[in-house]
Amino acid sequence: MNDQPKRTPFEIIGGQATVDALVERFYQRMDSLPEAQGIRALHAPDLGPMIIILKKYLGEWLGGPKAYSTERGHPMLRARHLPFAIGVAERDAWLLCMNGALDETIADEAARAGIRDSMTRLADWMRNKSGESPSTA
């Protein structure tokens, strides 16, 4: 019997330092990739506040400290994104940025694949454009 506690993805990938690098690369890609212009336009010109929020959210989402929910409450991710029209194109652009950032920052292949799979499902769930929401696809 294995009495070792199961390690979280947060621990496997290297903790908050890796999450921070992932978020930095994600937003650098969003700022620089022509395919991401549409989703970049949905953000404020200054990404600084969003970078801080995403670092806290992803750290917690991956099993790290409760920095996001302690400060901001329940994520209510879909509700927080309802003001923005998110369809297949936006989902795909977001995933392009995130998948590239994952490839650049997460060394553990199995952890990277698991995170990518979870993020793909999450990104798909965020779709809310009329006729393109997950419930109508």
CSV table of C-alpha atoms in Angstrom, one decimal:
chain,number,residue,atom,x,y,z
A,1,MET,CA,0.0,0.0,0.0
A,2,ASN,CA,1.3,3.4,-0.9
A,3,ASP,CA,1.0,5.9,1.9
A,4,GLN,CA,2.6,8.7,-0.1
A,5,PRO,CA,0.2,11.6,-0.8
A,6,LYS,CA,-0.5,12.1,-4.5
A,7,ARG,CA,1.4,15.1,-5.9
A,8,THR,CA,-0.6,17.8,-7.5
A,9,PRO,CA,0.1,19.1,-11.0
A,10,PHE,CA,1.3,22.3,-9.3
A,11,GLU,CA,4.0,20.3,-7.5
A,12,ILE,CA,4.9,18.2,-10.5
A,13,ILE,CA,5.6,21.1,-12.8
A,14,GLY,CA,7.7,23.0,-10.3
A,15,GLY,CA,5.3,25.2,-8.3
A,16,GLN,CA,4.5,28.9,-8.6
A,17,ALA,CA,7.7,29.8,-10.5
A,18,THR,CA,6.6,27.5,-13.4
A,19,VAL,CA,3.1,28.8,-13.3
A,20,ASP,CA,4.4,32.4,-13.4
A,21,ALA,CA,6.6,31.5,-16.4
A,22,LEU,CA,3.7,29.8,-18.1
A,23,VAL,CA,1.4,32.9,-17.7
A,24,GLU,CA,4.2,35.2,-18.9
A,25,ARG,CA,4.8,33.1,-22.0
A,26,PHE,CA,1.0,32.9,-22.6
A,27,TYR,CA,0.5,36.7,-22.6
A,28,GLN,CA,3.7,37.2,-24.7
A,29,ARG,CA,2.3,34.9,-27.3
A,30,MET,CA,-1.1,36.7,-27.1
A,31,ASP,CA,0.7,40.0,-27.7
A,32,SER,CA,2.8,38.7,-30.6
A,33,LEU,CA,0.9,36.1,-32.6
A,34,PRO,CA,-1.2,37.5,-35.5
A,35,GLU,CA,-3.7,34.7,-34.8
A,36,ALA,CA,-4.3,36.0,-31.4
A,37,GLN,CA,-5.2,39.6,-32.3
A,38,GLY,CA,-8.9,39.0,-31.8
A,39,ILE,CA,-8.5,37.7,-28.2
A,40,ARG,CA,-5.9,40.3,-27.4
A,41,ALA,CA,-8.4,43.0,-28.4
A,42,LEU,CA,-10.7,41.6,-25.7
A,43,HIS,CA,-8.2,42.6,-23.0
A,44,ALA,CA,-7.2,46.0,-21.6
A,45,PRO,CA,-4.1,47.6,-23.2
A,46,ASP,CA,-2.2,47.0,-19.9
A,47,LEU,CA,-2.1,43.2,-19.3
A,48,GLY,CA,-0.4,43.6,-15.9
A,49,PRO,CA,-3.5,43.1,-13.7
A,50,MET,CA,-4.7,40.1,-15.8
A,51,ILE,CA,-1.2,38.5,-15.5
A,52,ILE,CA,-1.4,38.7,-11.7
A,53,ILE,CA,-4.9,37.3,-11.7
A,54,LEU,CA,-4.1,34.4,-14.0
A,55,LYS,CA,-1.0,33.5,-12.1
A,56,LYS,CA,-3.1,33.2,-8.9
A,57,TYR,CA,-5.9,31.4,-10.6
A,58,LEU,CA,-3.8,28.8,-12.5
A,59,GLY,CA,-1.6,28.2,-9.4
A,60,GLU,CA,-4.7,27.3,-7.4
A,61,TRP,CA,-6.4,25.4,-10.4
A,62,LEU,CA,-3.3,23.2,-10.6
A,63,GLY,CA,-3.4,22.4,-6.9
A,64,GLY,CA,-1.3,25.2,-5.4
A,65,PRO,CA,-2.1,27.7,-2.7
A,66,LYS,CA,-5.6,29.2,-2.5
A,67,ALA,CA,-4.3,32.7,-3.6
A,68,TYR,CA,-7.1,33.3,-6.1
A,69,SER,CA,-10.2,32.3,-4.2
A,70,THR,CA,-8.9,33.8,-0.9
A,71,GLU,CA,-8.7,37.2,-2.7
A,72,ARG,CA,-11.5,37.0,-5.3
A,73,GLY,CA,-13.9,34.3,-4.1
A,74,HIS,CA,-15.2,31.5,-6.3
A,75,PRO,CA,-13.8,31.8,-9.8
A,76,MET,CA,-17.2,31.7,-11.6
A,77,LEU,CA,-15.1,31.6,-14.7
A,78,ARG,CA,-17.9,31.3,-17.3
A,79,ALA,CA,-19.9,34.1,-15.6
A,80,ARG,CA,-16.9,36.4,-15.5
A,81,HIS,CA,-16.3,35.9,-19.2
A,82,LEU,CA,-20.0,36.4,-20.3
A,83,PRO,CA,-19.4,40.0,-21.3
A,84,PHE,CA,-17.0,38.8,-24.0
A,85,ALA,CA,-18.2,37.0,-27.1
A,86,ILE,CA,-16.2,33.7,-27.1
A,87,GLY,CA,-16.7,31.3,-29.9
A,88,VAL,CA,-14.7,28.7,-31.7
A,89,ALA,CA,-12.2,31.2,-33.1
A,90,GLU,CA,-11.6,32.8,-29.7
A,91,ARG,CA,-11.2,29.4,-28.1
A,92,ASP,CA,-8.8,28.2,-30.7
A,93,ALA,CA,-6.7,31.4,-30.5
A,94,TRP,CA,-6.6,31.1,-26.7
A,95,LEU,CA,-5.5,27.5,-26.9
A,96,LEU,CA,-2.9,28.4,-29.5
A,97,CYS,CA,-1.3,30.8,-27.0
A,98,MET,CA,-1.7,28.5,-24.1
A,99,ASN,CA,-0.5,25.3,-25.8
A,100,GLY,CA,2.6,27.1,-27.1
A,101,ALA,CA,3.3,28.4,-23.6
A,102,LEU,CA,2.8,24.9,-22.1
A,103,ASP,CA,5.3,23.5,-24.6
A,104,GLU,CA,7.8,26.2,-23.7
A,105,THR,CA,7.5,25.9,-19.9
A,106,ILE,CA,6.3,22.5,-18.7
A,107,ALA,CA,9.1,19.9,-19.0
A,108,ASP,CA,7.2,16.9,-17.7
A,109,GLU,CA,5.5,15.4,-20.7
A,110,ALA,CA,2.7,13.6,-18.8
A,111,ALA,CA,1.9,16.7,-16.7
A,112,ARG,CA,1.9,18.9,-19.8
A,113,ALA,CA,-0.5,16.5,-21.6
A,114,GLY,CA,-2.8,16.3,-18.7
A,115,ILE,CA,-2.9,20.1,-18.2
A,116,ARG,CA,-3.4,20.6,-22.0
A,117,ASP,CA,-6.4,18.2,-21.9
A,118,SER,CA,-8.0,19.9,-18.9
A,119,MET,CA,-7.4,23.4,-20.4
A,120,THR,CA,-8.9,22.3,-23.7
A,121,ARG,CA,-12.1,21.2,-22.0
A,122,LEU,CA,-12.1,24.4,-19.9
A,123,ALA,CA,-11.6,26.6,-23.0
A,124,ASP,CA,-14.4,24.8,-24.8
A,125,TRP,CA,-16.7,25.3,-21.8
A,126,MET,CA,-16.1,29.1,-22.0
A,127,ARG,CA,-17.7,29.4,-25.4
A,128,ASN,CA,-20.8,31.6,-25.2
A,129,LYS,CA,-21.4,33.0,-28.7
A,130,SER,CA,-24.9,32.5,-29.9
A,131,GLY,CA,-25.0,29.3,-31.8
A,132,GLU,CA,-21.5,28.4,-30.7
A,133,SER,CA,-21.9,27.6,-27.1
A,134,PRO,CA,-20.8,24.2,-25.9
A,135,SER,CA,-24.4,23.2,-25.4
A,136,THR,CA,-25.2,23.8,-29.1
A,137,ALA,CA,-22.0,22.5,-30.7
